[in-house]
Coordinates of C-alpha atoms and ligand atoms in Angstrom, one line a residue:
M1 CA 31.9 -3.9 -2.8
S2 CA 28.6 -2.0 -2.3
K3 CA 28.3 0.6 0.4
H4 CA 25.2 0.9 2.6
I5 CA 23.2 3.8 3.7
F6 CA 20.5 3.3 6.3
V7 CA 17.8 5.9 6.7
T8 CA 15.9 5.9 10.0
G9 CA 13.3 8.3 11.3
G10 CA 12.7 9.9 14.7
V11 CA 10.3 12.1 16.7
V12 CA 7.1 11.6 14.5
S13 CA 6.0 9.6 11.6
S14 CA 5.2 11.2 8.2
L15 CA 8.4 13.1 8.1
G16 CA 8.9 12.1 4.5
K17 CA 11.6 9.5 5.0
G18 CA 10.6 7.9 1.7
L19 CA 11.0 11.1 -0.2
T20 CA 14.3 12.0 1.4
S21 CA 15.6 8.5 0.7
A22 CA 14.4 8.7 -2.9
S23 CA 16.0 12.2 -3.2
I24 CA 19.3 10.8 -1.9
A25 CA 19.2 8.1 -4.5
C26 CA 18.5 10.8 -7.1
L27 CA 21.5 12.8 -6.1
L28 CA 23.8 9.8 -6.0
E29 CA 22.7 8.7 -9.5
K30 CA 23.2 12.2 -10.7
R31 CA 26.8 11.8 -9.6
G32 CA 27.1 8.7 -11.7
L33 CA 26.7 6.1 -9.0
R34 CA 24.7 2.9 -9.3
V35 CA 22.1 2.8 -6.5
R36 CA 19.6 0.2 -5.3
M37 CA 16.8 1.1 -2.9
Q38 CA 14.9 -0.9 -0.3
K39 CA 12.3 -0.3 2.3
L40 CA 11.9 -2.4 5.5
D41 CA 8.4 -2.1 7.0
P42 CA 8.0 -3.2 10.6
Y43 CA 4.3 -4.1 10.3
I44 CA 3.3 -7.8 10.4
N45 CA 1.2 -8.0 7.3
V46 CA 2.9 -10.4 4.9
D47 CA 1.3 -8.9 1.9
P48 CA 1.0 -5.1 1.7
G49 CA -1.4 -5.8 -1.2
T50 CA -4.2 -6.7 1.1
M51 CA -4.0 -3.5 3.2
N52 CA -6.7 -1.0 3.2
P53 CA -5.9 2.1 1.2
Y54 CA -7.5 4.2 3.9
E55 CA -4.9 3.2 6.3
H56 CA -1.9 2.8 4.1
G57 CA -2.5 4.7 0.9
E58 CA -2.0 3.1 -2.5
V59 CA -0.5 -0.3 -3.1
Y60 CA 2.4 0.2 -5.4
V61 CA 3.0 -2.6 -7.9
L62 CA 6.4 -3.5 -9.5
D63 CA 7.2 -5.1 -12.8
D64 CA 7.8 -8.5 -11.1
G65 CA 4.3 -8.3 -9.6
S66 CA 5.2 -7.6 -6.0
E67 CA 2.7 -5.4 -4.2
T68 CA 4.6 -2.9 -2.1
D69 CA 4.5 0.2 0.0
L70 CA 3.8 3.5 -1.8
D71 CA 7.3 4.8 -0.9
L72 CA 8.6 2.6 -3.6
G73 CA 6.7 4.8 -6.0
H74 CA 8.8 7.7 -4.8
Y75 CA 11.9 5.6 -5.3
E76 CA 11.0 4.9 -8.9
R77 CA 9.9 8.5 -9.7
F78 CA 13.2 9.9 -8.3
S79 CA 15.7 7.3 -9.3
N80 CA 16.3 4.6 -11.9
G81 CA 17.7 1.5 -10.1
P82 CA 15.5 -1.5 -10.7
L83 CA 13.1 -2.5 -8.0
S84 CA 11.9 -6.0 -7.3
R85 CA 10.5 -8.3 -4.6
K86 CA 13.8 -7.7 -2.8
S87 CA 13.1 -4.0 -2.4
N88 CA 10.4 -4.3 0.2
Y89 CA 10.2 -6.5 3.2
T90 CA 7.8 -6.5 6.1
T91 CA 8.2 -8.0 9.6
G92 CA 5.6 -10.6 8.5
Q93 CA 7.7 -11.7 5.5
I94 CA 10.9 -11.9 7.6
Y95 CA 9.1 -14.0 10.3
L96 CA 7.4 -16.2 7.7
K97 CA 10.8 -17.0 6.1
V98 CA 12.3 -17.9 9.5
I99 CA 9.2 -19.9 10.5
E100 CA 9.3 -21.8 7.2
K101 CA 12.9 -22.6 7.8
E102 CA 12.1 -23.8 11.2
R103 CA 9.3 -26.0 9.9
R104 CA 11.7 -27.6 7.4
G105 CA 14.1 -28.4 10.3
E106 CA 16.8 -26.1 9.1
F107 CA 17.7 -24.9 12.6
L108 CA 18.4 -28.5 13.7
G109 CA 16.4 -28.2 16.9
K110 CA 18.0 -25.0 18.1
T111 CA 15.9 -22.4 19.9
V112 CA 14.8 -20.0 17.3
Q113 CA 15.1 -16.4 18.5
V114 CA 14.8 -12.8 17.4
I115 CA 18.5 -12.5 17.8
P116 CA 20.2 -14.1 15.9
H117 CA 17.6 -15.7 13.6
I118 CA 15.3 -12.9 12.8
T119 CA 18.1 -10.3 12.7
D120 CA 20.1 -12.7 10.4
E121 CA 17.2 -12.9 8.0
I122 CA 16.9 -9.0 8.0
K123 CA 20.7 -8.7 7.3
A124 CA 20.3 -11.2 4.5
A125 CA 17.5 -9.0 3.1
V126 CA 19.8 -6.0 3.2
R127 CA 22.8 -7.7 1.8
G128 CA 20.7 -9.3 -0.9
L129 CA 20.6 -6.0 -2.8
A130 CA 24.4 -5.6 -2.8
G131 CA 26.5 -6.8 -5.7
P132 CA 29.4 -6.0 -8.0
D133 CA 27.2 -3.7 -10.2
V134 CA 25.9 -1.7 -7.2
D135 CA 27.8 1.2 -5.6
V136 CA 25.3 2.1 -2.9
V137 CA 22.3 0.3 -1.3
I138 CA 19.9 2.6 0.4
T139 CA 17.8 0.9 3.0
E140 CA 14.9 2.9 4.5
L141 CA 13.5 1.7 7.8
G142 CA 9.8 2.3 8.1
G143 CA 8.3 3.5 11.4
T144 CA 9.9 5.8 14.0
V145 CA 12.8 5.0 16.4
G146 CA 11.3 4.0 19.7
D147 CA 8.6 1.8 18.1
I148 CA 8.8 -1.7 19.7
E149 CA 8.2 -3.4 16.4
G150 CA 11.1 -1.6 14.8
L151 CA 13.7 -3.0 17.3
P152 CA 14.8 -6.1 15.4
F153 CA 15.4 -4.0 12.3
L154 CA 17.5 -1.5 14.2
E155 CA 19.4 -4.3 15.9
A156 CA 20.1 -5.9 12.5
I157 CA 21.4 -2.7 10.9
R158 CA 23.5 -2.0 14.0
Q159 CA 25.3 -5.3 13.3
I160 CA 26.0 -4.8 9.6
P161 CA 29.0 -2.3 10.0
L162 CA 30.7 -4.9 12.3
E163 CA 30.5 -7.4 9.5
I164 CA 31.4 -5.3 6.5
G165 CA 33.4 -2.5 8.0
K166 CA 32.3 0.8 9.5
D167 CA 33.5 2.9 6.5
H168 CA 31.1 0.9 4.3
C169 CA 28.1 2.1 6.1
L170 CA 26.4 5.4 6.7
F171 CA 23.5 6.1 9.1
I172 CA 21.2 8.9 8.2
H173 CA 18.6 9.9 10.7
L174 CA 15.6 12.1 9.9
T175 CA 14.2 14.1 12.7
L176 CA 11.9 17.1 13.3
V177 CA 12.7 20.4 14.8
P178 CA 9.3 22.0 15.6
Y179 CA 8.6 25.6 16.1
L180 CA 6.7 26.4 19.2
K181 CA 4.6 29.4 18.7
A182 CA 4.1 30.1 22.4
A183 CA 7.8 30.1 23.0
K184 CA 8.6 31.7 19.6
E185 CA 11.4 29.1 19.4
M186 CA 12.6 26.1 17.5
K187 CA 13.0 23.1 19.7
T188 CA 15.8 20.7 19.4
K189 CA 15.0 18.5 22.4
P190 CA 12.8 15.9 20.5
T191 CA 15.8 15.4 18.1
Q192 CA 18.2 15.0 21.0
H193 CA 15.9 12.4 22.5
S194 CA 15.4 10.4 19.3
V195 CA 19.1 10.3 18.6
G196 CA 19.5 9.3 22.3
L197 CA 17.3 6.3 21.6
L198 CA 19.3 5.3 18.6
R199 CA 22.5 5.6 20.5
Q200 CA 21.1 3.4 23.3
I201 CA 20.6 0.7 20.6
G202 CA 24.2 1.2 19.5
I203 CA 23.7 3.3 16.4
Q204 CA 25.4 6.6 16.2
P205 CA 23.9 8.5 13.3
D206 CA 26.5 10.0 10.9
V207 CA 24.2 12.5 9.3
L208 CA 21.0 14.2 10.6
V209 CA 18.5 15.4 8.2
V210 CA 16.4 17.9 10.1
R211 CA 12.9 18.6 9.0
T212 CA 11.7 22.1 9.9
E213 CA 8.9 24.4 8.9
R214 CA 11.3 27.4 8.8
P215 CA 15.1 27.7 8.7
M216 CA 16.5 26.7 12.1
G217 CA 19.6 28.9 12.1
E218 CA 23.3 28.2 12.9
E219 CA 22.8 28.2 16.6
N220 CA 20.3 25.4 16.6
A221 CA 22.4 23.4 14.1
A222 CA 25.4 23.7 16.4
K223 CA 23.4 22.7 19.4
I224 CA 22.0 19.6 17.6
A225 CA 25.5 18.7 16.5
L226 CA 26.9 19.0 20.0
F227 CA 24.1 17.2 21.8
C228 CA 23.7 14.4 19.2
N229 CA 27.5 13.8 18.7
V230 CA 27.3 14.6 15.0
E231 CA 29.7 16.8 13.0
K232 CA 28.2 20.2 12.4
N233 CA 28.4 20.0 8.6
A234 CA 26.4 16.7 8.9
V235 CA 23.4 18.5 10.3
I236 CA 21.4 19.0 7.2
E237 CA 18.3 21.2 7.3
E238 CA 15.3 20.2 5.1
V239 CA 12.8 22.9 5.3
D240 CA 9.2 22.0 4.2
K241 CA 8.7 22.3 0.5
E242 CA 5.4 23.9 -0.1
F243 CA 5.5 24.0 -3.8
S244 CA 6.5 20.5 -4.9
I245 CA 8.1 17.3 -3.6
Y246 CA 10.4 17.5 -6.6
E247 CA 12.2 20.4 -4.9
V248 CA 13.6 18.1 -2.2
P249 CA 16.7 16.8 -4.0
L250 CA 17.7 20.4 -4.9
G251 CA 17.3 21.5 -1.3
L252 CA 19.5 18.7 -0.2
V253 CA 22.2 19.7 -2.8
D254 CA 22.1 23.3 -1.5
H255 CA 23.1 21.9 1.9
G256 CA 25.8 19.7 0.5
L257 CA 24.3 16.4 1.3
D258 CA 25.6 14.6 -1.9
Q259 CA 29.2 15.7 -1.2
L260 CA 28.9 14.8 2.4
I261 CA 27.8 11.2 1.6
V262 CA 30.4 10.9 -1.1
D263 CA 33.1 12.0 1.3
K264 CA 31.9 9.9 4.2
L265 CA 31.6 6.7 2.2
K266 CA 34.6 7.5 0.1
L267 CA 32.6 6.9 -3.1
N268 CA 34.2 7.2 -6.5
A269 CA 31.7 9.7 -7.8
G270 CA 31.5 12.0 -10.7
P271 CA 30.5 15.7 -10.7
L272 CA 26.9 16.5 -9.9
D273 CA 24.7 17.4 -12.8
M274 CA 21.2 18.5 -11.8
S275 CA 20.4 20.5 -14.9
D276 CA 17.5 18.4 -16.1
W277 CA 16.0 18.5 -12.6
R278 CA 16.4 22.3 -12.3
D279 CA 14.8 22.6 -15.7
L280 CA 11.9 20.5 -14.5
M281 CA 11.4 22.8 -11.5
H282 CA 11.5 25.8 -13.7
R283 CA 8.9 24.4 -16.1
M284 CA 6.7 23.4 -13.1
R285 CA 6.9 26.9 -11.7
H286 CA 6.1 28.6 -14.9
P287 CA 3.2 26.9 -16.6
E288 CA 1.6 28.6 -19.6
H289 CA -1.8 26.9 -19.2
E290 CA -4.1 25.6 -16.6
V291 CA -6.4 22.5 -16.9
T292 CA -8.9 20.9 -14.5
I293 CA -9.1 17.2 -14.3
A294 CA -11.7 15.4 -12.2
V295 CA -10.7 12.2 -10.5
V296 CA -13.7 10.3 -9.4
G297 CA -12.7 7.7 -6.8
K298 CA -13.7 5.9 -3.7
Y299 CA -10.9 6.8 -1.3
I300 CA -10.8 10.4 -2.4
E301 CA -10.2 12.1 0.9
H302 CA -7.1 10.0 1.6
R303 CA -4.4 11.9 -0.1
D304 CA -2.2 8.9 -0.6
A305 CA -4.8 6.5 -2.0
Y306 CA -4.2 7.6 -5.6
K307 CA -0.7 8.9 -5.1
S308 CA 0.8 7.7 -8.4
I309 CA -2.2 8.9 -10.4
Y310 CA -1.9 12.4 -9.0
E311 CA 1.9 12.4 -9.6
S312 CA 1.4 11.2 -13.1
L313 CA -1.1 14.0 -13.8
D314 CA 1.5 16.5 -12.6
H315 CA 4.2 15.0 -14.8
A316 CA 1.9 15.1 -17.8
G317 CA 1.0 18.7 -16.9
V318 CA 4.7 19.8 -17.0
A319 CA 5.0 18.0 -20.4
N320 CA 2.1 20.1 -21.7
S321 CA 3.3 23.3 -20.0
A322 CA 0.2 23.2 -17.9
R323 CA -0.7 23.3 -14.3
V324 CA -3.1 20.5 -13.6
I325 CA -5.8 21.3 -11.1
I326 CA -7.1 18.1 -9.7
K327 CA -10.7 18.0 -8.6
R328 CA -11.2 15.1 -6.3
I329 CA -14.7 13.8 -6.4
E330 CA -16.1 11.1 -4.1
A331 CA -17.9 8.6 -6.4
E332 CA -20.8 8.1 -3.9
E333 CA -21.4 11.8 -3.8
L334 CA -21.6 11.8 -7.6
E335 CA -24.0 8.9 -7.4
Q336 CA -26.3 11.0 -5.1
Q337 CA -25.9 14.4 -6.7
G338 CA -25.6 13.4 -10.4
P339 CA -22.7 14.4 -12.6
E340 CA -23.9 17.8 -13.9
M341 CA -23.0 19.9 -10.9
L342 CA -19.9 18.0 -9.8
L343 CA -18.3 17.7 -13.3
K344 CA -19.2 21.2 -14.4
G345 CA -16.3 23.0 -15.9
V346 CA -13.8 20.1 -15.8
D347 CA -11.6 19.5 -18.9
G348 CA -11.0 15.9 -18.4
L349 CA -12.2 12.9 -16.3
L350 CA -10.2 10.1 -14.8
V351 CA -11.6 7.1 -13.1
P352 CA -8.8 5.2 -11.2
G353 CA -8.7 1.6 -10.0
G354 CA -10.6 0.3 -7.1
F355 CA -12.2 -2.7 -5.5
G356 CA -15.7 -3.5 -4.3
M357 CA -19.0 -2.0 -5.3
R358 CA -19.2 1.1 -3.2
G359 CA -19.3 4.1 -5.5
V360 CA -19.3 2.1 -8.8
E361 CA -22.7 3.5 -9.9
G362 CA -21.3 7.0 -9.5
K363 CA -18.3 6.1 -11.6
V364 CA -20.6 4.7 -14.3
Q365 CA -22.6 8.0 -14.3
A366 CA -19.4 10.0 -14.6
V367 CA -18.2 7.9 -17.6
R368 CA -21.6 8.4 -19.3
F369 CA -21.3 12.1 -18.8
A370 CA -17.8 12.2 -20.3
R371 CA -18.8 10.0 -23.2
E372 CA -21.9 12.0 -24.1
F373 CA -20.4 15.4 -23.6
E374 CA -17.1 14.5 -25.3
I375 CA -15.0 15.3 -22.2
P376 CA -11.6 13.5 -22.5
Y377 CA -11.8 10.3 -20.5
F378 CA -9.1 8.2 -19.0
G379 CA -10.1 5.0 -17.3
I380 CA -7.6 3.0 -15.4
C381 CA -8.3 -0.6 -14.3
L382 CA -11.7 -0.3 -12.6
G383 CA -12.0 2.9 -14.7
M384 CA -11.9 0.7 -17.8
Q385 CA -14.3 -1.8 -16.4
T386 CA -16.8 0.9 -15.5
A387 CA -16.4 2.3 -19.0
V388 CA -17.3 -1.1 -20.5
I389 CA -20.3 -1.5 -18.2
E390 CA -21.5 2.0 -19.1
Y391 CA -21.2 1.4 -22.8
A392 CA -22.9 -2.0 -22.5
R393 CA -25.9 -0.5 -20.6
N394 CA -26.3 2.8 -22.5
V395 CA -25.1 2.1 -26.0
L396 CA -25.6 -1.6 -26.4
S397 CA -28.8 -1.5 -24.3
L398 CA -27.7 -4.5 -22.3
E399 CA -29.9 -3.9 -19.3
N400 CA -28.2 -4.3 -15.9
A401 CA -24.9 -5.2 -17.6
D402 CA -22.3 -5.4 -14.8
S403 CA -19.1 -6.9 -13.6
T404 CA -19.6 -10.1 -11.7
E405 CA -17.6 -8.5 -8.9
F406 CA -20.6 -6.2 -8.2
S407 CA -23.5 -8.4 -9.3
S408 CA -23.0 -12.1 -9.4
D409 CA -26.3 -12.7 -11.2
T410 CA -26.2 -9.9 -13.8
P411 CA -27.8 -11.0 -17.1
H412 CA -24.8 -9.4 -18.9
P413 CA -21.5 -10.1 -17.2
V414 CA -19.5 -7.9 -19.5
I415 CA -16.7 -7.9 -17.0
C416 CA -16.1 -11.3 -15.3
M417 CA -13.5 -13.6 -13.9
L418 CA -12.1 -15.9 -16.6
E419 CA -12.3 -19.6 -16.1
D420 CA -8.7 -20.2 -15.0
Q421 CA -9.1 -17.5 -12.2
K422 CA -12.3 -18.9 -10.7
T423 CA -10.5 -21.6 -8.7
I424 CA -8.7 -19.0 -6.7
V425 CA -10.3 -18.4 -3.3
K426 CA -7.5 -16.8 -1.2
K427 CA -7.3 -13.0 -1.1
G428 CA -3.5 -12.4 -0.8
G429 CA -1.4 -12.4 -3.9
T430 CA -4.1 -13.9 -6.1
M431 CA -4.5 -11.3 -8.7
R432 CA -3.1 -10.8 -12.2
L433 CA -0.1 -8.8 -11.1
G434 CA 2.9 -7.2 -12.6
A435 CA 4.2 -6.4 -16.0
H436 CA 2.4 -8.0 -19.0
P437 CA 3.0 -7.3 -22.7
C438 CA 0.2 -5.8 -24.7
V439 CA -0.2 -5.2 -28.4
L440 CA -1.9 -2.0 -29.6
H441 CA -4.1 -1.4 -32.7
P442 CA -2.1 0.6 -35.2
D443 CA -4.9 3.1 -35.6
S444 CA -5.5 3.8 -32.0
K445 CA -5.0 6.8 -29.8
S446 CA -2.9 4.7 -27.5
A447 CA -0.5 3.6 -30.3
E448 CA -0.2 7.2 -31.3
A449 CA 0.6 8.3 -27.7
Y450 CA 3.1 5.5 -27.1
G451 CA 4.6 5.8 -30.6
T452 CA 4.8 2.0 -30.7
E453 CA 2.4 -0.9 -30.8
Q454 CA 4.3 -3.1 -28.4
I455 CA 4.0 -2.1 -24.8
S456 CA 4.4 -3.6 -21.4
E457 CA 2.4 -2.3 -18.4
R458 CA 1.8 -3.4 -14.8
H459 CA -1.5 -5.0 -13.7
R460 CA -3.3 -5.6 -10.5
H461 CA -6.8 -7.0 -10.9
R462 CA -8.9 -10.1 -10.9
Y463 CA -11.6 -9.4 -13.4
E464 CA -11.4 -9.0 -17.2
F465 CA -13.4 -7.9 -20.2
N466 CA -15.7 -10.9 -21.1
P467 CA -14.6 -12.2 -24.5
E468 CA -18.1 -13.3 -25.3
Y469 CA -19.2 -9.7 -25.7
R470 CA -16.3 -8.6 -27.9
S471 CA -18.1 -8.6 -31.3
Q472 CA -21.1 -6.6 -29.9
F473 CA -18.8 -3.9 -28.7
E474 CA -16.8 -3.8 -31.8
E475 CA -19.8 -3.8 -34.1
S476 CA -21.2 -0.7 -32.4
G477 CA -18.0 1.2 -32.7
M478 CA -15.9 0.6 -29.6
L479 CA -12.3 -0.1 -30.6
L480 CA -10.6 -2.9 -28.7
A481 CA -7.4 -1.0 -29.0
G482 CA -5.1 -3.3 -27.0
T483 CA -4.9 -7.0 -26.3
S484 CA -2.6 -9.5 -24.8
P485 CA -0.2 -10.8 -27.5
D486 CA -2.3 -14.0 -27.9
G487 CA -5.3 -11.8 -28.5
K488 CA -7.3 -13.3 -25.7
L489 CA -7.4 -10.5 -23.1
V490 CA -8.7 -7.1 -23.8
E491 CA -6.4 -4.5 -22.3
V492 CA -7.4 -1.2 -23.9
V493 CA -10.7 0.1 -25.2
E494 CA -11.2 3.4 -27.0
L495 CA -14.0 5.3 -28.6
P496 CA -12.7 6.5 -32.0
D497 CA -15.6 9.0 -32.4
H498 CA -14.8 10.7 -29.1
P499 CA -12.1 13.4 -28.8
W500 CA -10.1 11.2 -26.3
F501 CA -11.7 8.2 -24.6
V502 CA -9.1 5.7 -23.6
A503 CA -9.5 3.1 -20.9
V504 CA -6.9 0.6 -19.9
Q505 CA -7.0 -2.6 -17.8
F506 CA -3.4 -1.9 -16.5
H507 CA -1.9 0.8 -14.3
P508 CA 0.1 3.2 -16.4
E509 CA 0.5 5.5 -13.3
F510 CA 3.2 3.2 -11.9
K511 CA 5.5 4.0 -14.8
S512 CA 5.4 7.8 -15.0
K513 CA 8.4 9.8 -13.9
P514 CA 8.7 13.6 -13.7
L515 CA 11.4 13.6 -16.4
T516 CA 9.7 10.9 -18.5
P517 CA 5.9 11.4 -18.2
H518 CA 3.8 8.5 -19.2
P519 CA 2.6 8.8 -22.8
L520 CA -1.1 8.1 -22.0
F521 CA -1.2 10.7 -19.3
Q522 CA 0.5 13.1 -21.6
G523 CA -2.1 12.4 -24.3
F524 CA -4.9 12.7 -21.9
V525 CA -3.8 16.0 -20.5
A526 CA -3.1 17.3 -24.0
A527 CA -6.7 16.4 -25.0
A528 CA -8.1 18.0 -21.8
L529 CA -6.0 21.2 -22.6
Q530 CA -7.5 21.3 -26.0
R531 CA -11.0 21.1 -24.6
H532 CA -10.1 23.8 -22.1
H533 CA -9.0 26.1 -24.9
E534 CA -12.2 25.4 -26.8
R535 CA -14.2 26.1 -23.7
V536 CA -12.5 29.4 -23.1
Q537 CA -13.2 30.4 -26.7
M538 CA -16.8 29.3 -26.4
P539 CA -17.6 30.4 -22.8
V540 CA -20.8 28.3 -22.6
S541 CA -19.8 24.7 -23.2
R542 CA -22.0 22.1 -24.6
S543 CA -22.2 20.3 -21.3
E544 CA -23.5 23.4 -19.6
T545 CA -26.3 24.1 -22.1
E546 CA -27.7 20.6 -22.3
Ligands
LIG1 N1 -11.8 -4.6 -8.9 C1 -11.3 -4.8 -10.2 C2 -10.7 -6.2 -10.4 O1 -10.3 -6.8 -9.5 C3 -10.4 -3.7 -10.6 C4 -9.1 -3.7 -9.9 C5 -8.4 -2.4 -10.0 O2 -8.9 -1.4 -10.4 N2 -7.1 -2.4 -9.6 O3 -10.5 -6.6 -11.5

């Protein structure tokens, strides 16, 4: 029977609950346990895919096409249990299910209420991940204890131990112990209050993971244990990790969290082996090279909007023994100032995915600069579409070539919606989503990077390369390096005469992990590093003289 861990958060939001949950999964897997992860989000949106990246950061896409919260990206980067639609539920989805049942008459005229109907649906969502091949289900609750919207979720997880037995469940609560400069003291009261709130609901946390800026000391830990009714060895300190998020699991090991969980849940676990993770940290801390990659995007000031891209670049950096310095460039700024100044001295350019026309012309200018000055270029989704638009305009001389997303009456719709997508009018869940197979050209840089011609990658887009223009592109030297297996959809384009110009319709960033960096990111960073070395040997680069 699967055991359950519930991770809640108190005091403030943004404590890194997702990272801590993912790190716990990492540790348990390293002890040979089979783990599944899940996030319950108290917001009402049914479809996280339609949420603004400014408010919520990136939309993370899974193999099965579900559009989820970005914390699931952490889950996949830190652990290996499969994720699916069952791994992320919002209040909206839970209510929708209950309301649909009510419409179908399944409640037989009964009054439909938060307790028991909504809480039953939440429990079903949690229990849905358990199974004979799963040792531990980790359920992270979004939001902060005390939020009104989180109450049905807390009530539901309170009920679960009553049904499956107390020793099958573990409650881990994440809190903050702030340091007050004026008092020169760490303060435990907010933690006491948030645990107090949990206990009012009927949940006694078994473990407290305490986020702090600096070590809090024995005395504070003892105080927290006493006031929060938690054993002293179950007060685990998690000091801010300045260097890298990948330090978090090791920090938790140092405080014995893996053993504590194994003991409390009486898990049949093997010994802990973190050697690959320690090696990763060592390589991260001791890079031999440095490389600067520009990311030209639209939500650049929001740190989380391109989360998986930044992470993937870091992973690829480690694989190349390089520290990747990411230069974030706002596409609209590039549009106004031109690429020369902003892209000066960069070793590689990446244009990520995006929607809507703001900033697109800046991205097109950036692509042109990379193409003409032979700067390694990696286009992802919209970054592929802008590469196609740029090539059409400036190489094929197709004036005003565009995507119909940005110009419905362009004379050259090189990117467009294909016939079978045109009938779709709703916004939510109407994209080409999730994993699709792709076949690579044997003589492409992509096939070389992947080491295979058969790949599968995740998608999230509405528009496609317009097949009517294929021959024009091919005749002038662009390689259509990857297509859907039926050959109909163009998934990868490359410029064989360029040092490294690869643009893909899919999102490789969702499949990169620190220990298994994505091959295209690796290839891209390797090419950028090569350019960097050439630049260092020839201090004045071509781009700076022309
Ligand atoms: N807006 C483009 C489309 O819908 C690209 C989407 C993306 O970059 N994720 O096709």
